[in-house]
Tab-separated table of C-alpha atoms in Angstrom:
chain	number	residue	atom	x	y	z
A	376	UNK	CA	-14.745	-83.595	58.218
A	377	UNK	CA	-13.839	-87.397	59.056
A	378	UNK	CA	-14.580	-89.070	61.949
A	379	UNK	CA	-12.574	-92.203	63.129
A	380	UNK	CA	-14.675	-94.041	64.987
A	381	UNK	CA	-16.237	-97.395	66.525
A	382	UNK	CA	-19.578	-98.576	66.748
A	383	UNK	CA	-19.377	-99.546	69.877
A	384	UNK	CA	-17.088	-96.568	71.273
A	385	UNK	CA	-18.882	-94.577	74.316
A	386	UNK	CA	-16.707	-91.758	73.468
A	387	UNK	CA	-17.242	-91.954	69.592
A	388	UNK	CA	-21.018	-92.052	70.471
A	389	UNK	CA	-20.312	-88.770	72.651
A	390	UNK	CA	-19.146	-86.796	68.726
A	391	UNK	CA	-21.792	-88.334	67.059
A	392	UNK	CA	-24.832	-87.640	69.550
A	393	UNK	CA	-23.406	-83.727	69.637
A	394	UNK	CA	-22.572	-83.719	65.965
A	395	UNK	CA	-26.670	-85.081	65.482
A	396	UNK	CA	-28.087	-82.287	67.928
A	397	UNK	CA	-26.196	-79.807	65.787
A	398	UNK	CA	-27.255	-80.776	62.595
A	399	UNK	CA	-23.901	-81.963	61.271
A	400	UNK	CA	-24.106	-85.381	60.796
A	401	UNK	CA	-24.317	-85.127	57.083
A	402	UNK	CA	-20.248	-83.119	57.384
A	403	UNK	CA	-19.094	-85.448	58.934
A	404	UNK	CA	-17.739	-88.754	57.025
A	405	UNK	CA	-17.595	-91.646	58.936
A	406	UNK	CA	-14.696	-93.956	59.233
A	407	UNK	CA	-15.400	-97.387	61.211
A	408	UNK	CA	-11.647	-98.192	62.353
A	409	UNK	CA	-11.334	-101.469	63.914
A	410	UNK	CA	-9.268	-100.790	67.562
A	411	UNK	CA	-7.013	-103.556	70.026
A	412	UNK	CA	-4.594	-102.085	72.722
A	413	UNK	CA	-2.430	-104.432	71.980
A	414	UNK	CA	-2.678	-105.033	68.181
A	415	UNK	CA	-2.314	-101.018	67.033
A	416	UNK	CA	-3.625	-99.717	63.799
A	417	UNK	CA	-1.042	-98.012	61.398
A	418	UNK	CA	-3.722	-96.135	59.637
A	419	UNK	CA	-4.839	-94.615	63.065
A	420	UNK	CA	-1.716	-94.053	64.712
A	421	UNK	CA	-0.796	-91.892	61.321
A	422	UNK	CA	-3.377	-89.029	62.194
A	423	UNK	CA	-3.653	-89.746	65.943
A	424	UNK	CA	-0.473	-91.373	67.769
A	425	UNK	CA	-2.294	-92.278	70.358
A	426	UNK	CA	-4.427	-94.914	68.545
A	427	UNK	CA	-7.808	-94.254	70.132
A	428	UNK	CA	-11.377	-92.865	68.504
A	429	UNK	CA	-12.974	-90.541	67.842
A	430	UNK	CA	-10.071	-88.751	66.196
A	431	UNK	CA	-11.627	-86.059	63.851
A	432	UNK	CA	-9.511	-84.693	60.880
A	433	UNK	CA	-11.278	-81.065	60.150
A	434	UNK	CA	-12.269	-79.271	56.949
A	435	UNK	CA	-8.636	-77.946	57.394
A	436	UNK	CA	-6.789	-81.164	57.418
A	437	UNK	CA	-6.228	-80.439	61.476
A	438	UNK	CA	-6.858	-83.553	63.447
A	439	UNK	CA	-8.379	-83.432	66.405
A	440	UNK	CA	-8.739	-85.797	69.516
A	441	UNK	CA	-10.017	-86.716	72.631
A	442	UNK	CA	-13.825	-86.487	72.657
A	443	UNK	CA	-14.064	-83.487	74.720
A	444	UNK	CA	-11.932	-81.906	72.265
A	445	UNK	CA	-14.195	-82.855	69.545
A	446	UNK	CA	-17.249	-82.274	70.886
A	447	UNK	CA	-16.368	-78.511	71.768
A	448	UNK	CA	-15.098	-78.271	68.631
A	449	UNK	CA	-18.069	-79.375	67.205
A	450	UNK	CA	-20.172	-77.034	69.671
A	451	UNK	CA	-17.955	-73.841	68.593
A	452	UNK	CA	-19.344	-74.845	64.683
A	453	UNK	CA	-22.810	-74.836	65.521
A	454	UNK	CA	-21.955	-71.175	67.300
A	455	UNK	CA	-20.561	-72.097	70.656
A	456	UNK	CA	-21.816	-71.766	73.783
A	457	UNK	CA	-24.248	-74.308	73.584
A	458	UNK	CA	-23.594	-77.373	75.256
A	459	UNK	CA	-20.451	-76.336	76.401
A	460	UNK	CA	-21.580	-73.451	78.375
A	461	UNK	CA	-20.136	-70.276	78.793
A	462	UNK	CA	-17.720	-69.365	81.818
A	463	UNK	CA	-19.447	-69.913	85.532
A	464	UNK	CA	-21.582	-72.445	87.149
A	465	UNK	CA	-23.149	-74.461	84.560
A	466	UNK	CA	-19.890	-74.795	82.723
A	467	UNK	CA	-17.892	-76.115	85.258
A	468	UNK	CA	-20.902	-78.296	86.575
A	469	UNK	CA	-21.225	-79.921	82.521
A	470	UNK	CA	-17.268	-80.376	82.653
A	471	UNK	CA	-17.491	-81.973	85.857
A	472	UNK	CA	-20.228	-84.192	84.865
A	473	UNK	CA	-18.348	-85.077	81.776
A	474	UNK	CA	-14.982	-85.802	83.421
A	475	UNK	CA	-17.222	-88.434	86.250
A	476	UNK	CA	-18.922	-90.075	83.051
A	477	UNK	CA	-15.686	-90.500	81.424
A	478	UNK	CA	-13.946	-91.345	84.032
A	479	UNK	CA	-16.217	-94.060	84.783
A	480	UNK	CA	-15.926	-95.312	81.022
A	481	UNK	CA	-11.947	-95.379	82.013
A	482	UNK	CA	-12.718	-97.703	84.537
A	483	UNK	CA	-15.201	-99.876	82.700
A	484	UNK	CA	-13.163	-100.343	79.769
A	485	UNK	CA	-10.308	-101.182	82.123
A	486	UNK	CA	-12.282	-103.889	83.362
A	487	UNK	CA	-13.287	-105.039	79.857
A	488	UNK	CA	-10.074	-105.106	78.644
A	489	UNK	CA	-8.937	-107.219	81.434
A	490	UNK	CA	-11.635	-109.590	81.061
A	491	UNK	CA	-11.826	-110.100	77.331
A	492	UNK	CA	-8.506	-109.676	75.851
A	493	UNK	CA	-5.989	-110.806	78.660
A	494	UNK	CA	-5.008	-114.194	78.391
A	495	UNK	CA	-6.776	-115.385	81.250
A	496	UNK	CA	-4.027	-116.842	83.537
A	497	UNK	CA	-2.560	-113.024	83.726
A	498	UNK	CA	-5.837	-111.462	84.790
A	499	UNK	CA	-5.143	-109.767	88.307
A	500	UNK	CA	-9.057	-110.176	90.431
A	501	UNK	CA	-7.766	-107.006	92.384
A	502	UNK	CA	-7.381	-104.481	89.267
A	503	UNK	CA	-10.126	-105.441	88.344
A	504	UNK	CA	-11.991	-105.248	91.691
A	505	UNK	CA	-10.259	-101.466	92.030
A	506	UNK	CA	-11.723	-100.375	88.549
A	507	UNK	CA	-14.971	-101.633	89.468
A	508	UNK	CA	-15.330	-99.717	92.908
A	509	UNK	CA	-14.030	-96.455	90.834
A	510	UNK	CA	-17.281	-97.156	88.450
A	511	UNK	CA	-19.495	-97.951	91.424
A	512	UNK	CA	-18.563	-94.848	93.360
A	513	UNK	CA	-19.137	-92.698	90.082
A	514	UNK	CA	-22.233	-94.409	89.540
A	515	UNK	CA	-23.287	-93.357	92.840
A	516	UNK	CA	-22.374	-90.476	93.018
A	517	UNK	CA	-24.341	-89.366	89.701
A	518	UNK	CA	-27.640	-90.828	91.293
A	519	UNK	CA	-27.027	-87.161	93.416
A	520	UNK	CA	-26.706	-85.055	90.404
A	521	UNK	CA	-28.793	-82.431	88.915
A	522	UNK	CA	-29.335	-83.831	85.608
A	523	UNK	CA	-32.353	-81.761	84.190
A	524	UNK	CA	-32.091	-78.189	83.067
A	525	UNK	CA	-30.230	-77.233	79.593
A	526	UNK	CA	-28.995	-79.939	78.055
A	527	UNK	CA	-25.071	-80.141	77.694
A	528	UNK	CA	-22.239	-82.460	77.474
A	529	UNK	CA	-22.342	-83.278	81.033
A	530	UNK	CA	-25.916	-85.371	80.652
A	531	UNK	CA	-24.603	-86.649	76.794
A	532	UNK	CA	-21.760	-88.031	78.496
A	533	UNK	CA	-23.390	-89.979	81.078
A	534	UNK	CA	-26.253	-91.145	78.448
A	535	UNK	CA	-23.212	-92.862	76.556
A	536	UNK	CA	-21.636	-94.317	79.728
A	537	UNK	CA	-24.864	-95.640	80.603
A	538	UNK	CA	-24.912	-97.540	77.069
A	539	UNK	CA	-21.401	-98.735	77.306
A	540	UNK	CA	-22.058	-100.345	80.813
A	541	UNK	CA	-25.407	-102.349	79.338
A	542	UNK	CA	-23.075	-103.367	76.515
A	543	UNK	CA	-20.509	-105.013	78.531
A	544	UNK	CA	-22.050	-105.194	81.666
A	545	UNK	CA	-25.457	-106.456	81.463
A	546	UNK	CA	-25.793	-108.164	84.514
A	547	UNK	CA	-24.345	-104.919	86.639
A	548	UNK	CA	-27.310	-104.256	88.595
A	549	UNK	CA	-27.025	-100.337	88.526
A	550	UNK	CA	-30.695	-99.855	88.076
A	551	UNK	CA	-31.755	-101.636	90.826
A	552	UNK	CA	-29.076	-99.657	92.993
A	553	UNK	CA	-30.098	-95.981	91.698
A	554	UNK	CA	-33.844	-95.995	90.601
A	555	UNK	CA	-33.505	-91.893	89.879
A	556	UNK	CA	-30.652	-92.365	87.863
A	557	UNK	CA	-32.349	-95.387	86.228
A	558	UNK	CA	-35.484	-92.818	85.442
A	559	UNK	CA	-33.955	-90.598	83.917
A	560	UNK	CA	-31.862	-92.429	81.358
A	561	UNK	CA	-35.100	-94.346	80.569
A	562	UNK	CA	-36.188	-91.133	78.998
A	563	UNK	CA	-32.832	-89.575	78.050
A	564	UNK	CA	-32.093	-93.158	75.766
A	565	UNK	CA	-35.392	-91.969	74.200
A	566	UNK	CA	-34.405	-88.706	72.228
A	567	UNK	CA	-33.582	-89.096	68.516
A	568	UNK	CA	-29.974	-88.257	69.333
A	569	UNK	CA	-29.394	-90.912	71.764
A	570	UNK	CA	-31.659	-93.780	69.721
A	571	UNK	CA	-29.809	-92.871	66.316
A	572	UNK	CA	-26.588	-93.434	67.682
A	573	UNK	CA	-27.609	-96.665	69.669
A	574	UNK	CA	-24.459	-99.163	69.614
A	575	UNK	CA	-25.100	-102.492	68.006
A	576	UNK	CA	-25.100	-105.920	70.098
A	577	UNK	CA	-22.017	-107.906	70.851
B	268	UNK	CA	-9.785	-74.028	98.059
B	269	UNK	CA	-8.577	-77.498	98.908
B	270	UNK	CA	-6.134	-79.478	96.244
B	271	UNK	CA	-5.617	-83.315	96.856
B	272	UNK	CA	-2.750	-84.083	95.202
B	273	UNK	CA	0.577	-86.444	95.060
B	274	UNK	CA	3.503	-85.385	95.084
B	275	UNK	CA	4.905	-87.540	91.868
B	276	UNK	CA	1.347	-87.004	89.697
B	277	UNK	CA	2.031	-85.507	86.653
B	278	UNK	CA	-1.647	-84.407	86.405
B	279	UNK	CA	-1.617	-82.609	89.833
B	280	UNK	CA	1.152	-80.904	88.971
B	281	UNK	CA	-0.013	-79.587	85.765
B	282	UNK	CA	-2.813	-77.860	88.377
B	283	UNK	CA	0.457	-76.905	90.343
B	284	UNK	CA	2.314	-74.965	87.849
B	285	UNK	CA	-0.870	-73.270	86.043
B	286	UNK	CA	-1.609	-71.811	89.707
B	287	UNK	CA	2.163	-71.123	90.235
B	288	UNK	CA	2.080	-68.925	87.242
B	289	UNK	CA	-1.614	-67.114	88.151
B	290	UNK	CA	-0.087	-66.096	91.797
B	291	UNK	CA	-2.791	-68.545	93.157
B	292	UNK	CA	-0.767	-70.904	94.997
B	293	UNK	CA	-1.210	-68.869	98.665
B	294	UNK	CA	-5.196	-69.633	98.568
B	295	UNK	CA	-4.798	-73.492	97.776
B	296	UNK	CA	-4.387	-75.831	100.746
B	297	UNK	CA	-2.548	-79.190	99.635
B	298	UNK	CA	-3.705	-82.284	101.152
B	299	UNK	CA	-1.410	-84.761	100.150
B	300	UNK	CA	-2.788	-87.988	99.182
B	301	UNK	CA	-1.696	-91.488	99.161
B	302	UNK	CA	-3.255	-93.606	95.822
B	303	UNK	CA	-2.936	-97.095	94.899
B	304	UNK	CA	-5.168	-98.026	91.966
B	305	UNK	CA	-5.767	-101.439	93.778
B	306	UNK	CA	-6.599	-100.191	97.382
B	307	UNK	CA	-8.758	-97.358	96.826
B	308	UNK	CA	-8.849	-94.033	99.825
B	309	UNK	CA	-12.099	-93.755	101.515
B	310	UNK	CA	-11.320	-90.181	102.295
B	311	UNK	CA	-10.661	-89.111	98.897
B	312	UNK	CA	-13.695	-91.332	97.776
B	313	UNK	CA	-16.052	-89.327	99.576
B	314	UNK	CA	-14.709	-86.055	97.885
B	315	UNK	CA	-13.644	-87.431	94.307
B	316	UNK	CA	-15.937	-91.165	93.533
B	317	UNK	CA	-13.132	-91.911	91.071
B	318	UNK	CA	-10.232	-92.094	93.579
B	319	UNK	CA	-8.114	-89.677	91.276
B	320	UNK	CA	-5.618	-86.998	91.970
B	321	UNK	CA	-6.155	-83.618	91.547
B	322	UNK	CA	-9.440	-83.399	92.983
B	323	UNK	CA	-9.939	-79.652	93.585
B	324	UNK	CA	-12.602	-78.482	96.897
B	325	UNK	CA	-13.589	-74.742	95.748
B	326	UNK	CA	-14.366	-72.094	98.190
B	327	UNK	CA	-18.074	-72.853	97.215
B	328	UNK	CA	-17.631	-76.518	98.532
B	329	UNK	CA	-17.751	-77.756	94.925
B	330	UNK	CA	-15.382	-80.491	93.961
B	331	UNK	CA	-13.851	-80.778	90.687
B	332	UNK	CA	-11.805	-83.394	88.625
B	333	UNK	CA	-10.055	-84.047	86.423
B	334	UNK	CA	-6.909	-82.119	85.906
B	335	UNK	CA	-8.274	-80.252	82.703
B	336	UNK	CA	-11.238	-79.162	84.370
B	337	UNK	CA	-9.607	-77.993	87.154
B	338	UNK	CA	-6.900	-76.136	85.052
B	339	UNK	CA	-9.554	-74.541	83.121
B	340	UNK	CA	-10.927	-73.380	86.381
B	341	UNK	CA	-8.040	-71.635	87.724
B	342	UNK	CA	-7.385	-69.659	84.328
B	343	UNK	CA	-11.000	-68.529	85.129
B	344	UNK	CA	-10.445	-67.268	88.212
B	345	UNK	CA	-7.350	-65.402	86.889
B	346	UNK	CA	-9.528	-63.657	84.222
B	347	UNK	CA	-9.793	-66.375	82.017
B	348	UNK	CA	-8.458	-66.778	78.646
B	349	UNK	CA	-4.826	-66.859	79.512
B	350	UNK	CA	-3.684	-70.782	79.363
B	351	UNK	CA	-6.821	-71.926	77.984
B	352	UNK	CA	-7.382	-69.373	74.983
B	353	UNK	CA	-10.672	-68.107	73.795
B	354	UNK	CA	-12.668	-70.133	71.112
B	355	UNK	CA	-10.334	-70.054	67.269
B	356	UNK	CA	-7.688	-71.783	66.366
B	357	UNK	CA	-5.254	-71.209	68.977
B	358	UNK	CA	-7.426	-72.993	71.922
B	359	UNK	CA	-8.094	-75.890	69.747
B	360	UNK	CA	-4.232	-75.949	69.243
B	361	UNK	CA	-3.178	-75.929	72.991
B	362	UNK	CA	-6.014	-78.243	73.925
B	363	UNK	CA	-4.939	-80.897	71.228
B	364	UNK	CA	-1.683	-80.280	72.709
B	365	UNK	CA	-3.019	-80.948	76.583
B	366	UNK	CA	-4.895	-84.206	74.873
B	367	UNK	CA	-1.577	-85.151	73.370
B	368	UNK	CA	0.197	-84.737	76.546
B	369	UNK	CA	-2.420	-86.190	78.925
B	370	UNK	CA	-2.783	-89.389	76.376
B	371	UNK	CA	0.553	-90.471	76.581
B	372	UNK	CA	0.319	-89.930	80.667
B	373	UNK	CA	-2.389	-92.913	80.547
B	374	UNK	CA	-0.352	-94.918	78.661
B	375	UNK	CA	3.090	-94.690	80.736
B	376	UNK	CA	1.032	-94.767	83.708
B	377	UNK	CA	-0.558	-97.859	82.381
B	378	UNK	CA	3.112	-99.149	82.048
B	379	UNK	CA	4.055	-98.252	85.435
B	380	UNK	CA	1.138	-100.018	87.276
B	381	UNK	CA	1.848	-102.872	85.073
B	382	UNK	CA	5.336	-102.991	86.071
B	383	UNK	CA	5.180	-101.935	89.362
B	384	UNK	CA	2.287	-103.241	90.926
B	385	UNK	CA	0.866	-106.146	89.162
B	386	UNK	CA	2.158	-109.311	90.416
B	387	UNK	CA	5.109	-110.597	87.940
B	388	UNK	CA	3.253	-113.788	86.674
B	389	UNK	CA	0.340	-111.467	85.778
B	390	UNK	CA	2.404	-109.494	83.796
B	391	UNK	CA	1.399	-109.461	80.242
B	392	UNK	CA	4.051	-108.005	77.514
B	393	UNK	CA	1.885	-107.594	74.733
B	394	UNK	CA	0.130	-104.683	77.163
B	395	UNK	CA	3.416	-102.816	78.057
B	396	UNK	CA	4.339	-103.097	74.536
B	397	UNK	CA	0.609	-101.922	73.284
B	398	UNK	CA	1.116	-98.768	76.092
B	399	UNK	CA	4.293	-97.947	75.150
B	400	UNK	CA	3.879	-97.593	71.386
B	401	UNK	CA	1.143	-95.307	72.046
B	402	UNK	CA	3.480	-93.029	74.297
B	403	UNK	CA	6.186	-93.820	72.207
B	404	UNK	CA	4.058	-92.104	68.645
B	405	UNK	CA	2.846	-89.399	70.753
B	406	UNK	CA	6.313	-87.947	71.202
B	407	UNK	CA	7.295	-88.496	67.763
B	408	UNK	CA	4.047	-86.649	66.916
B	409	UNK	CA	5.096	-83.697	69.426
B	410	UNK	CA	8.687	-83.225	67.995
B	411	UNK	CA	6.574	-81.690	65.184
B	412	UNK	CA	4.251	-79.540	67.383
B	413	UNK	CA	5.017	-75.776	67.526
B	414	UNK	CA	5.582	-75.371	71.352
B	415	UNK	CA	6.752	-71.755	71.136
B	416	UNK	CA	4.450	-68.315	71.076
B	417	UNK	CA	2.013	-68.057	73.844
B	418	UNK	CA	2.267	-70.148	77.197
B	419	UNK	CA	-0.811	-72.198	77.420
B	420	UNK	CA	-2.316	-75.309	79.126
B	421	UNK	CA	-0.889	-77.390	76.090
B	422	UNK	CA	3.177	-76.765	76.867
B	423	UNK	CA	2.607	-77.175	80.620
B	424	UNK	CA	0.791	-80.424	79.713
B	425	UNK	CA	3.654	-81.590	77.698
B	426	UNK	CA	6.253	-80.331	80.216
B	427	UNK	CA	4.281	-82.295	83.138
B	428	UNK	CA	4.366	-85.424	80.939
B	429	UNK	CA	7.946	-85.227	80.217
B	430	UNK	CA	9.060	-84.715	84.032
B	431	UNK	CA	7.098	-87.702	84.724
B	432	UNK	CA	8.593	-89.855	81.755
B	433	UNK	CA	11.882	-88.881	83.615
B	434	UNK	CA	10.874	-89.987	86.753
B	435	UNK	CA	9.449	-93.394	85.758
B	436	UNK	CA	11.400	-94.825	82.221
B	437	UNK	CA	14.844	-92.714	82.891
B	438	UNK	CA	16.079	-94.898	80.044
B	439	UNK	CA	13.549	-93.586	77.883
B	440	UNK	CA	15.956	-92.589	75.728
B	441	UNK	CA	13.699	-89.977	74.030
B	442	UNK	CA	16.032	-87.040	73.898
B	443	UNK	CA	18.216	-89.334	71.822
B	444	UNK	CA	14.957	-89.797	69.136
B	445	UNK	CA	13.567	-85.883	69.729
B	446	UNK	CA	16.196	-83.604	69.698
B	447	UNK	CA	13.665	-80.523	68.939
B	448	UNK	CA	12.193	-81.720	72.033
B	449	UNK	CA	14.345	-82.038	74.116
B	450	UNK	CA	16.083	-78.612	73.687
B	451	UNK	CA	12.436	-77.027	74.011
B	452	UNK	CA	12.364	-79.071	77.325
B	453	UNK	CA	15.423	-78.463	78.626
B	454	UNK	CA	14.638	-74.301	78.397
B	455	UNK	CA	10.748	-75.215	79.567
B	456	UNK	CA	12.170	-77.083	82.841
B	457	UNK	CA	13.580	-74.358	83.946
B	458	UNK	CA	10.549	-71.757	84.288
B	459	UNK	CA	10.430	-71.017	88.148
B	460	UNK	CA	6.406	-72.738	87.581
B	461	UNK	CA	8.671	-75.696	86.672
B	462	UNK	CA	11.445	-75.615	88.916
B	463	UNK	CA	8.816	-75.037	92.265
B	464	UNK	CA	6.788	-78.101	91.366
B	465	UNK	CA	9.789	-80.593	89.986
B	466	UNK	CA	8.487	-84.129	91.617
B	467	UNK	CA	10.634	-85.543	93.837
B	468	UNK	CA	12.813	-88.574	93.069
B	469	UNK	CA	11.826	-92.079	93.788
């Protein structure tokens, strides 16, 4: 298989940590594809038109893309049912966890975006105030999950999230504002998936 | 159940027509939603943290989000394995397909906030251009997908997507590039799951 990707892509860290817990890191080849939303990448955009990673091309030449494509994919190889769960409760509880994690990236990235690529007398303090309170909210509302218990894709995701927002948001305070949350990343950030996929520094 | 929607989001109405088709539509309550990605709702914060439509209330009090969660939900409670096929080839297929579809969503949405919203000297062209070639591959891209055989979640997607393309760039001109396309759509449009949920016009 070959994985597009970015170092510093939450949801290309969400393939690899599932693709390490599974034991098929050493399938999968890795591609580092440099990304802009305004600059485009012709190499990209000829296996996924959308431009974004991780975009996986398969053993079969299929490609395959958004991340929670590719990481059930990647789940169905190692047998399935694993940390996607099987129909009922704890499946729709991961999914839902997933979709708040990502959704949250969404936001984040949003806010990046505005604040590091757009020429600075076109940056708009309310989008960016919007995004943030979307991001907050999640955050907020994740400090009431249930996070322990099998792991699946719902925890991975939010493990990933929690990385991006350090990266780009170190001064965001989210610790201080949900000290469970905070606890239990502290040890999640610790398992050999999570650490051998740690992004680099800006 | 409990369904915050809108009635022009092409993502709530993908939830629309999948429970259109599974005879669920008498057990959903709408709740119809007002969204501005600048003001925020404190009434749908308190359900859905990320300020998104659909946000789905089950009859267990359980909210879920986003729309492919929620999709996947509904073919659940009709059985299951109907729009969102069991593991193989032919759910990876129609969930590429609902990535595809949902992708190119963000990025006309993108397009319309940036258009619509944004204040004009914040308007930055290199964004809507960015957006737009992203939308503007992923139909080129779908004018080679097989659409026929089996209805699933990845043809409502892309049906969803088009209506909404309608609604918002009615100069698209994409018929005029996708001919394939547009004579699958122009059959698709008509399916009564179609026809009940068309958005309204501006």
């Amino acid at each position: 298989m070959k994985l597009r990707y970015s170092p510093r892509s939450p949801f290309a860290r969400k393939v690899l940590v599932v693709a390490y817990i599974h034991g098929l890191t050493n399938r999968i080849e890795l591609v580092a594809t440099p990304l802009s939303p305004v600059a485009g990448n012709d190499e990209l955009a000829r296996e996924n038109p959308l431009m974004k990673v991780p975009s996986l091309v398969t053993d079969d030449g299929e490609v395959l893309f958004d991340s929670p494509v590719i990481c059930e994919y990647l789940d169905a190889l190692a047998g399935g049912d694993k940390l996607f769960p099987p129909p009922g409760p704890g499946r729709l509880r991961a999914l839902r966890q997933q979709a708040l994690a990502d959704g949250i990236l969404d936001a984040i990235i949003l806010c990046a975006y505005e604040l590091s690529q757009r020429p600075a007398d076109k940056r708009w303090p309310a989008w960016i105030e919007g995004q943030m309170r979307k991001a907050h909210q999640g955050l907020a509302a994740i400090e009431r999950e249930e996070m322990s218990g099998a792991l699946t894709i719902g925890p991975i995701a939010t493990g990933c999230m929690l990385g991006y927002l350090d990266l780009r948001f170190p001064d965001d305070g989210w610790r201080r504002r949900h000290p469970r949350l905070a606890a239990w990343y502290e040890a999640f950030q610790q398992r050999p998936s999570m650490a051998a996929t740690k992004p680099p520094a800006d």
